[in-house]
Tab-separated table of C-alpha atoms and ligand atoms in Angstrom:
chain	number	residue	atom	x	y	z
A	144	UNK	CA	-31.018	-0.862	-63.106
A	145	UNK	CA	-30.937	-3.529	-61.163
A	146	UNK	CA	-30.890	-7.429	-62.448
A	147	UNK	CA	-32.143	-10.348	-60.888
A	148	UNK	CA	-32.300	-13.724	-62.349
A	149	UNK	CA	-34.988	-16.019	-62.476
A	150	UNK	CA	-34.280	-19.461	-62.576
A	151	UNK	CA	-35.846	-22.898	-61.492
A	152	UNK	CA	-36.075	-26.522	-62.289
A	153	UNK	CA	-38.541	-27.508	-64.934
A	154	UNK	CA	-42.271	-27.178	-63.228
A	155	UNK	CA	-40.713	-25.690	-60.435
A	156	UNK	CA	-43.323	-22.827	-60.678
A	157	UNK	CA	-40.626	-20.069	-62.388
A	158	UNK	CA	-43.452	-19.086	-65.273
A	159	UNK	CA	-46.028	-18.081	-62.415
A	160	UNK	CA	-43.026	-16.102	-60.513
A	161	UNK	CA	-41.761	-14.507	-63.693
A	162	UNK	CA	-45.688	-13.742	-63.685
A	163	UNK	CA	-46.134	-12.549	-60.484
A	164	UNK	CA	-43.327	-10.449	-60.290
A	165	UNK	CA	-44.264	-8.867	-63.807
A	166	UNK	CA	-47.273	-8.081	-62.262
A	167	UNK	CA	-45.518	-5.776	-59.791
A	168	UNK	CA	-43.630	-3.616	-61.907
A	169	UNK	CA	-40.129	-5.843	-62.940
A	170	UNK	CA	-39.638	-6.001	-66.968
A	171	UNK	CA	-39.582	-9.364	-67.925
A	172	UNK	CA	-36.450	-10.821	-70.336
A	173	UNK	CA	-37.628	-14.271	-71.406
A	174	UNK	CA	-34.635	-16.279	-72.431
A	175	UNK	CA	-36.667	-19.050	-73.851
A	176	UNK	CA	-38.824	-16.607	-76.082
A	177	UNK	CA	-35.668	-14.971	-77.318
A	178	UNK	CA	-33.692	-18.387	-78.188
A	179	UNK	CA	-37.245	-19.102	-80.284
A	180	UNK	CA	-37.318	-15.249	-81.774
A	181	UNK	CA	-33.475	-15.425	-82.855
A	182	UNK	CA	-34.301	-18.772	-84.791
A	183	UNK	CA	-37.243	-17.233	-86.492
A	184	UNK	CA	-37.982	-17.785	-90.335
A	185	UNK	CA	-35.765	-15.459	-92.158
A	186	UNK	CA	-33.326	-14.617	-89.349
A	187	UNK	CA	-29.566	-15.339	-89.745
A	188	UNK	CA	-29.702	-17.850	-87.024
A	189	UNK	CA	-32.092	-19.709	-88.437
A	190	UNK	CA	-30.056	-19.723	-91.786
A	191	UNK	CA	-27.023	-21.166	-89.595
A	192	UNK	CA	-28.609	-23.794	-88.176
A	193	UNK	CA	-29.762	-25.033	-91.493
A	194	UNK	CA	-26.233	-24.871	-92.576
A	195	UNK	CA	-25.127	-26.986	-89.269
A	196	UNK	CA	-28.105	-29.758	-88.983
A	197	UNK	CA	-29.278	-29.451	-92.838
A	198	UNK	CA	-32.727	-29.325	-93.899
A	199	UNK	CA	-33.967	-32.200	-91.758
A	200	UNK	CA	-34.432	-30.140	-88.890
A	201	UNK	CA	-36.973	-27.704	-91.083
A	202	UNK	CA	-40.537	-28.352	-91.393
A	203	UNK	CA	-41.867	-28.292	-94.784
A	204	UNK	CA	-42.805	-24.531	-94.597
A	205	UNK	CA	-39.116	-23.831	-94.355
A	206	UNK	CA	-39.550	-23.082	-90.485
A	207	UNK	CA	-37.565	-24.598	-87.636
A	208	UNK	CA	-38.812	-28.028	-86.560
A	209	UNK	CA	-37.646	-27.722	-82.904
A	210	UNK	CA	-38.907	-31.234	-81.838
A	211	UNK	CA	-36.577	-32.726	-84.501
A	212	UNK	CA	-33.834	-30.719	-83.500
A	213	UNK	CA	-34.425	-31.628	-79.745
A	214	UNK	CA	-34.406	-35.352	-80.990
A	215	UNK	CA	-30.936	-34.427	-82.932
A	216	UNK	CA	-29.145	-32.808	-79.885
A	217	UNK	CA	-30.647	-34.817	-76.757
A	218	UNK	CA	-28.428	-37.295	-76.632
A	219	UNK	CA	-25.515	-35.570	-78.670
A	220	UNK	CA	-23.624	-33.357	-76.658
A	221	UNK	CA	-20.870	-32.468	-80.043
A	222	UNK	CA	-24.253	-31.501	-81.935
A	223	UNK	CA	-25.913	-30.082	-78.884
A	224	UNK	CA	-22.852	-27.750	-78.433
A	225	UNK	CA	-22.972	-27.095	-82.011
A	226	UNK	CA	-26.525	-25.667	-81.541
A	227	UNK	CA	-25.424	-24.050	-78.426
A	228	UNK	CA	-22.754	-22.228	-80.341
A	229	UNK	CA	-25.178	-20.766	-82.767
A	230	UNK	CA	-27.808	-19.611	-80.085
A	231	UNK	CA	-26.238	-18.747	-76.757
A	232	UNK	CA	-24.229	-15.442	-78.804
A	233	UNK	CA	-27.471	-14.440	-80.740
A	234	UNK	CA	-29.397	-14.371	-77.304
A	235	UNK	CA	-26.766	-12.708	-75.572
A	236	UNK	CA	-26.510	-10.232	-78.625
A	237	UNK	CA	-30.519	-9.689	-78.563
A	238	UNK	CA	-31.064	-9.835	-74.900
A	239	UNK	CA	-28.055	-6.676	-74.439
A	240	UNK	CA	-30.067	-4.885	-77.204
A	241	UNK	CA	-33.684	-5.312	-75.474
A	242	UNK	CA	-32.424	-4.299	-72.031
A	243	UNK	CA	-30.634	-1.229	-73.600
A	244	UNK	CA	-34.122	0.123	-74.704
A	245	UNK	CA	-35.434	0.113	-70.794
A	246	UNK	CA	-35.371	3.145	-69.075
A	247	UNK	CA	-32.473	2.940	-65.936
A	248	UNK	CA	-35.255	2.860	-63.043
A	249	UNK	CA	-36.381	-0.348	-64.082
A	250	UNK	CA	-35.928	-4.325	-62.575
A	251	UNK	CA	-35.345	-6.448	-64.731
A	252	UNK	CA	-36.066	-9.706	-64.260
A	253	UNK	CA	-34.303	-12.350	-66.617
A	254	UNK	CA	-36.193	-15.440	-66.827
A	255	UNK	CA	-33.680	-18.132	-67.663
A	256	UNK	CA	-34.052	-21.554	-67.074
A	257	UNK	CA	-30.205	-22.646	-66.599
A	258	UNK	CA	-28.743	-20.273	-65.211
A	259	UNK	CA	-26.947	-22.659	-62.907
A	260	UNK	CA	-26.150	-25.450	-65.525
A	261	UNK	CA	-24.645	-22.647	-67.440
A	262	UNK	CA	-22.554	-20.745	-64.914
A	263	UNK	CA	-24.144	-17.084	-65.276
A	264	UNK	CA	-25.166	-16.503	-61.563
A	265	UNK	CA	-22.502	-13.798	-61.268
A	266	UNK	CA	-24.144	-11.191	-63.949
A	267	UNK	CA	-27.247	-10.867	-62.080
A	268	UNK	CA	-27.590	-9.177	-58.736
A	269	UNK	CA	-29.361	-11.267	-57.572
A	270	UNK	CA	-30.153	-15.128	-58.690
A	271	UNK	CA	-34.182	-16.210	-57.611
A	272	UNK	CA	-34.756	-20.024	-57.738
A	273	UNK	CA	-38.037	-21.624	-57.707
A	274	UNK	CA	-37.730	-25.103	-55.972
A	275	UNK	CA	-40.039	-27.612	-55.905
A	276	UNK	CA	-39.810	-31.379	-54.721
A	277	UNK	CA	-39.108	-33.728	-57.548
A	278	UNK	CA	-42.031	-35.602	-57.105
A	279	UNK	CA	-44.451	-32.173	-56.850
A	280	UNK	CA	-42.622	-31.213	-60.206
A	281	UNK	CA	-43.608	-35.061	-61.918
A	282	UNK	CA	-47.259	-34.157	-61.210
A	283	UNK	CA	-47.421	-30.438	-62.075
A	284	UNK	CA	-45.750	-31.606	-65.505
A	285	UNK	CA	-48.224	-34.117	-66.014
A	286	UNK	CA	-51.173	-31.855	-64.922
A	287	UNK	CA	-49.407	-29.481	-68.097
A	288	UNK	CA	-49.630	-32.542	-70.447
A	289	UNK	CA	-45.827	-34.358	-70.391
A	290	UNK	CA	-45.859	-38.239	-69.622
A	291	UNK	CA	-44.130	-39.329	-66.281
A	292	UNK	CA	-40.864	-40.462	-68.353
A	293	UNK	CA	-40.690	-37.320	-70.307
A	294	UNK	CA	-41.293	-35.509	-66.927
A	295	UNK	CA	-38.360	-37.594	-64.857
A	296	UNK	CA	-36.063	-37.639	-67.884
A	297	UNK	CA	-36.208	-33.717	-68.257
A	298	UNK	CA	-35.595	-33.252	-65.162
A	299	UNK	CA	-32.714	-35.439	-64.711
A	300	UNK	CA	-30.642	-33.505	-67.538
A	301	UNK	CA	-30.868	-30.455	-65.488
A	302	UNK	CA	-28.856	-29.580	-62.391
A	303	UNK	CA	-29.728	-30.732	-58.826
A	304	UNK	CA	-31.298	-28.643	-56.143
A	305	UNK	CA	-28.061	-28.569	-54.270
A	306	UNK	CA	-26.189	-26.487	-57.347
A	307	UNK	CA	-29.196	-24.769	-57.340
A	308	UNK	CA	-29.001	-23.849	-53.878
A	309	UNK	CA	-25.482	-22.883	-53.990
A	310	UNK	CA	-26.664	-20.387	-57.090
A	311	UNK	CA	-29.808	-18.851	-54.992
A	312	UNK	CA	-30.067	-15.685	-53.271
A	313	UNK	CA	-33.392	-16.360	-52.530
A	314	UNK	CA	-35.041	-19.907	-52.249
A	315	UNK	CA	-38.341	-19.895	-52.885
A	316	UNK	CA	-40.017	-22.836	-52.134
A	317	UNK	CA	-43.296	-23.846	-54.149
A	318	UNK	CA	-44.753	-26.736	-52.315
A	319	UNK	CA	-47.839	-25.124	-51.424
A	320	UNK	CA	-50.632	-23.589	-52.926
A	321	UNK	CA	-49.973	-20.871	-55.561
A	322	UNK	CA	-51.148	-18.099	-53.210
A	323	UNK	CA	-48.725	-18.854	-50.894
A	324	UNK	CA	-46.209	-18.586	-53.981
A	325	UNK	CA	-47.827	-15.020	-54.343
A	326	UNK	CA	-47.567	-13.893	-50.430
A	327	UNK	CA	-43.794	-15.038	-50.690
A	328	UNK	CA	-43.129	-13.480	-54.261
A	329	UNK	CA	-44.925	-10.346	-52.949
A	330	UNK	CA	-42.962	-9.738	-49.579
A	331	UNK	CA	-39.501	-10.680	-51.835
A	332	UNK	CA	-40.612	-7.826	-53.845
A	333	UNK	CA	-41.328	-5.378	-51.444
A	334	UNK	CA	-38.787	-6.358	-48.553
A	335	UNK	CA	-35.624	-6.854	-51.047
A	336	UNK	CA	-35.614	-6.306	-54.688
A	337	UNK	CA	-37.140	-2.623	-54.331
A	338	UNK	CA	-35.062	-1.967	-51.507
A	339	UNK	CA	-31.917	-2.924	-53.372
A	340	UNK	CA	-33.022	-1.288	-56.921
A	341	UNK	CA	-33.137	1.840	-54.885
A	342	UNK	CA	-30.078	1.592	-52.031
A	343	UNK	CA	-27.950	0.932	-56.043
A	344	UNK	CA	-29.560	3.886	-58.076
A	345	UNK	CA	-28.642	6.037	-54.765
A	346	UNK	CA	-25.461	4.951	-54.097
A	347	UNK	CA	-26.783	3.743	-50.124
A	348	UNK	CA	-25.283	0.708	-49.106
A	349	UNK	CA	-27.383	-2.042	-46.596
A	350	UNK	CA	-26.539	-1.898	-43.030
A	351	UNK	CA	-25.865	-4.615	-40.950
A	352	UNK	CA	-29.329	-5.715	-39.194
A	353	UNK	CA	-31.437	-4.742	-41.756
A	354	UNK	CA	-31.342	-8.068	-43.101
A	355	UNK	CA	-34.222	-8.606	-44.937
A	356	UNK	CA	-35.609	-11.550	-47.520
A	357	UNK	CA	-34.999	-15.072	-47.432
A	358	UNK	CA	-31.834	-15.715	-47.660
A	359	UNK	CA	-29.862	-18.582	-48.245
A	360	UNK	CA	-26.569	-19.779	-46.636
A	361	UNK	CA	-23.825	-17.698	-44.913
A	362	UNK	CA	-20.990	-19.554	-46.707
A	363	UNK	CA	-22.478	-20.062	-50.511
A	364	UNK	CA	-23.573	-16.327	-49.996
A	365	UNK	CA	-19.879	-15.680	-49.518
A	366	UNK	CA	-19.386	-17.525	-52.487
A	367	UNK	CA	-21.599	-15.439	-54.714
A	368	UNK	CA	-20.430	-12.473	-53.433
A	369	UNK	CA	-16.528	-13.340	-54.546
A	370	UNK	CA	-17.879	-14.195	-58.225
A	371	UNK	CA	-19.951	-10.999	-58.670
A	372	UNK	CA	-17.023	-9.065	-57.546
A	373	UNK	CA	-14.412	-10.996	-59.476
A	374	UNK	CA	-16.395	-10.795	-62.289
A	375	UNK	CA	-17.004	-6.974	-62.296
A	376	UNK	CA	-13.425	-5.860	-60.994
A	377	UNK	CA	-12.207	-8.051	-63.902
A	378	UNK	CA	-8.388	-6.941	-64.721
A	379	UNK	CA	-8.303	-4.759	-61.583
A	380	UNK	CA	-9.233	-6.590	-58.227
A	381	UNK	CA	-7.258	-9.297	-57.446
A	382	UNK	CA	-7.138	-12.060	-54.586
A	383	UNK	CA	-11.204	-10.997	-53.522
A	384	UNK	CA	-11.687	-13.399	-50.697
A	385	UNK	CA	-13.374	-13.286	-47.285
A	386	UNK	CA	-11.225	-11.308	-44.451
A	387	UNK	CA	-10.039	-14.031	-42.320
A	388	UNK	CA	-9.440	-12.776	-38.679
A	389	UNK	CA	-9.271	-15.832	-36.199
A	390	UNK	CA	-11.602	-18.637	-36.364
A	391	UNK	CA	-15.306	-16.492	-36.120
A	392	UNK	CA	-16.272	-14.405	-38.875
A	393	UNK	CA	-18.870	-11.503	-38.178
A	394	UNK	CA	-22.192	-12.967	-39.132
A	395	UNK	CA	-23.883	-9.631	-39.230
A	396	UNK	CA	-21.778	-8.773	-41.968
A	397	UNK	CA	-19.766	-10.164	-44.744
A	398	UNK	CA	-16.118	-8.851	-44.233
A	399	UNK	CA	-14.181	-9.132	-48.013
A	400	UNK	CA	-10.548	-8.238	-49.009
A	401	UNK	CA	-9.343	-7.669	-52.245
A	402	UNK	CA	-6.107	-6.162	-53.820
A	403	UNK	CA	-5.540	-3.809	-56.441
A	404	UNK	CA	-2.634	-1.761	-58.218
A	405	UNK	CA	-4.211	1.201	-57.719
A	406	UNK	CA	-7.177	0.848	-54.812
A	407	UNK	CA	-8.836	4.399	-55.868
A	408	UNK	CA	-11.978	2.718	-57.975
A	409	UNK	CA	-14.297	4.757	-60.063
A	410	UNK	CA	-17.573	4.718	-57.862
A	411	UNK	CA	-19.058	3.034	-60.031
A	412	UNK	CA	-16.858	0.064	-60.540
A	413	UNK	CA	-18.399	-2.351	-58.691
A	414	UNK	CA	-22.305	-1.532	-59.628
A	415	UNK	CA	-23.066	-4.545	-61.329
A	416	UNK	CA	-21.899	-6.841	-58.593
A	417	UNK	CA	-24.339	-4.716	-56.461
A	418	UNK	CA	-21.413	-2.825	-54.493
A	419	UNK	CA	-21.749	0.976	-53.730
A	420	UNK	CA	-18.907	3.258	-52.881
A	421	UNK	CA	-18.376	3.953	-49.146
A	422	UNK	CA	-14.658	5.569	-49.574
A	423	UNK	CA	-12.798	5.232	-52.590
A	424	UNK	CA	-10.813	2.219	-51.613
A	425	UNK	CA	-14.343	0.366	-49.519
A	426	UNK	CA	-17.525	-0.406	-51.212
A	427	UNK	CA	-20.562	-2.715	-49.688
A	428	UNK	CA	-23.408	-4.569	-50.961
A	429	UNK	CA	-26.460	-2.292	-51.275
A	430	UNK	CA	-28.345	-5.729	-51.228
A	431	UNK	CA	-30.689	-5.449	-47.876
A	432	UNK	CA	-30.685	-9.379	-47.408
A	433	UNK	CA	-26.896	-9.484	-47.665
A	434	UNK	CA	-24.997	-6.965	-45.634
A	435	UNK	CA	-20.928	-7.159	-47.002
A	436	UNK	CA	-17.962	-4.594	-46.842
A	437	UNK	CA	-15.602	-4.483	-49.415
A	438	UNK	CA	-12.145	-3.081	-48.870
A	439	UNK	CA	-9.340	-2.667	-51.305
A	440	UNK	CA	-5.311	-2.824	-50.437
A	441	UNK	CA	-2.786	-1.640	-52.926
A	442	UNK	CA	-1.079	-5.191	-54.595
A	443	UNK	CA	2.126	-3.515	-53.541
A	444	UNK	CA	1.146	-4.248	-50.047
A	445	UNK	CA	0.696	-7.891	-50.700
A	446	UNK	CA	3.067	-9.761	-48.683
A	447	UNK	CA	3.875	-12.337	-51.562
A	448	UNK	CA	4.926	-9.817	-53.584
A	449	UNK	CA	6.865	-8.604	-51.297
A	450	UNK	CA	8.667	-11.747	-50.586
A	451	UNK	CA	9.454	-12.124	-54.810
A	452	UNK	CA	10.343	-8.667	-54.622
A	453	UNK	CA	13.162	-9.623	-52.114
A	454	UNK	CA	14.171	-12.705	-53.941
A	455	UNK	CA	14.574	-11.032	-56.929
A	456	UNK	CA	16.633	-8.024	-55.895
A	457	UNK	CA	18.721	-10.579	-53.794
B	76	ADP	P1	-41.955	-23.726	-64.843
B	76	ADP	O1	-41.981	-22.405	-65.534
B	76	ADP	O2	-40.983	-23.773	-63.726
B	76	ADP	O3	-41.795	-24.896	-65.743
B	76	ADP	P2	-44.739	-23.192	-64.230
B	76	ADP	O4	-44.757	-21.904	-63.527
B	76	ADP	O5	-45.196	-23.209	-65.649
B	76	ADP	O6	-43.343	-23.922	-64.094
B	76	ADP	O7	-45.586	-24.209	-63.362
B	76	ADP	C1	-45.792	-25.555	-63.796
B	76	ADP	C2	-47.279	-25.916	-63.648
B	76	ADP	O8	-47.576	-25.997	-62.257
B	76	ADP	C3	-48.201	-24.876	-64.226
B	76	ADP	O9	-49.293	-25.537	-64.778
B	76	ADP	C4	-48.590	-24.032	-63.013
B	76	ADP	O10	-49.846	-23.445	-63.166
B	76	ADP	C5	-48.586	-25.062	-61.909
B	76	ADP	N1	-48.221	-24.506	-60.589
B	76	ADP	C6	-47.224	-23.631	-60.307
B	76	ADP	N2	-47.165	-23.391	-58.967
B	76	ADP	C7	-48.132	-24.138	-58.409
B	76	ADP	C8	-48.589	-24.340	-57.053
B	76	ADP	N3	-48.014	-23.729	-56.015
B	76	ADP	N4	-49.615	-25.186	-56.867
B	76	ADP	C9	-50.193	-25.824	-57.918
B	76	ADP	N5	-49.836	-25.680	-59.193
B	76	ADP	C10	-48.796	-24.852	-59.448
């Protein structure tokens, strides 16, 4: 199963991507609708909330008023993390249950809107970011109805393009016309995310040259690459970094380095950072716009260890 996530400033365009790429086969996870579904009448969220905020954020029906509860946590951040509290867990909770109903052939594609302000690019393999100028964002959030204040205000709470940047494996820019968002969308499709779904389900890893997709920077690529890794080789892979052999790194190919007790992984270990197993102690990215080698030294080897190894027998 392969997971990308879909994120993007507000108007950016990420509804008509999420969209589009539903449209071609990937199962869509809508954060938003599930942070509204978990806060439903009669759910146990909604029931905590009440407790938190009182009944002054409840309409008269007894159902969540969520413009009064904006109002109560814009400008708040102890009650907005209050709120957070309550709903990030109960849409982690639901969204695990709703993606372990999908059969194992499917993408997924995880529409939420901040990822980046909330540090999750490293559980998806792959992180999608709509980008728009600020000022074609303004008018497409008019167009939809907002007021230019509520438009600029909105989007100055979120984070910049350049953390978005940083978060993206794929930029894709929506400054045109939305079938030019649909050519772009389309080739991603074909030319990466299938590719990848099906290099992970058969263990085939991307070869250097293939490169295919927009891709974004060498370096914040590198970046991403560490987290994933970290992230799934948590409390076995130590010291993952970038193999540093004179000044000029390979730029066909991501070299990494990481260190282990025992280097032997399962083959599976390193599947949800997108890694396949080439031998058991080197893995590499079955990502076709993102060519990287992974290879794994016994901690013993490390020479800092060995150095307080010395010291301490001395
Ligand atoms: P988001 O989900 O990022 O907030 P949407 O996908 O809902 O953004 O797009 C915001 C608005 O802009 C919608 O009304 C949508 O139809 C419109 N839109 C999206 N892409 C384009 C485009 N390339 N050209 C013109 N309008 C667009």
């Amino acid at each position: 199963m392969l997971h990308v996530g879909l994120t993007g400033g507000i108007a950016s365009g990420k509804s008509t991507v999420a969209a589009i790429l539903s449209e071609l086969g990937g199962v869509l996870i809508d954060a938003d609708r599930i942070a509204r579904d978990v806060v439903e009448q009669g759910t146990p969220g909604l029931d905590a909330v009440k407790n938190a905020f009182g009944r002054g954020v409840l309409r008269p029906d007894g159902s969540l008023d969520r413009q009064r509860l904006a109002q109560r946590v814009f400008s708040d951040t102890d009650a907005l993390r209050t709120l957070n509290g309550i709903v990030h867990p109960l849409v982690r909770e639901e969204t695990r249950a709703r993606i372990s109903q999908l059969p194992e052939d499917v993408v997924v594609i995880n529409d939420v809107p901040l990822i980046v302000e909330n540090g999750m690019a490293a559980q998806y393999h792959l992180v999608v970011v709509v980008g728009a100028s600020v000022s074609v964002r303004i008018e497409r959030a008019v167009l939809r109805g907002l007021s230019r204040e509520q438009a600029t205000a909105r989007i100055a709470a979120q984070a910049d393009d350049e953390a978005r940047r940083r978060a993206a494996d794929v930029w894709l820019d929506n400054e045109g016309t939305e079938d030019q968002l649909r050519s772009v969308v389309e080739l991603m499709w074909r030319a990466r995310i299938v590719p990848f779904a099906e290099n992970l389900a058969a263990g085939h890893w991307a070869e250097p040259g293939e490169r295919t997709g927009a891709s974004t920077g060498r370096d914040s690529a590198v970046e991403r690459l560490i987290s994933r890794i970290e992230r799934s080789g948590e409390g076995v892979l130590s010291r993952v970094r970038e193999k540093r052999r004179g000044a000029e790194p390979r730029l066909d190919v991501i070299e990494l380095r990481a260190r282990a007790a025992d280097p032997d992984l399962e083959a599976d270990a390193l599947l949800p950072a997108g890694f396949v197993q080439v031998r058991p102690t080197v893995f590499a990215n079955a990502d076709p716009g993102r060519p990287a080698v992974l290879k794994i030294k016994p901690s013993g080897d490390d020479p800092g260890t060995e150095i307080r190894r010395a010291t301490r027998s001395a």
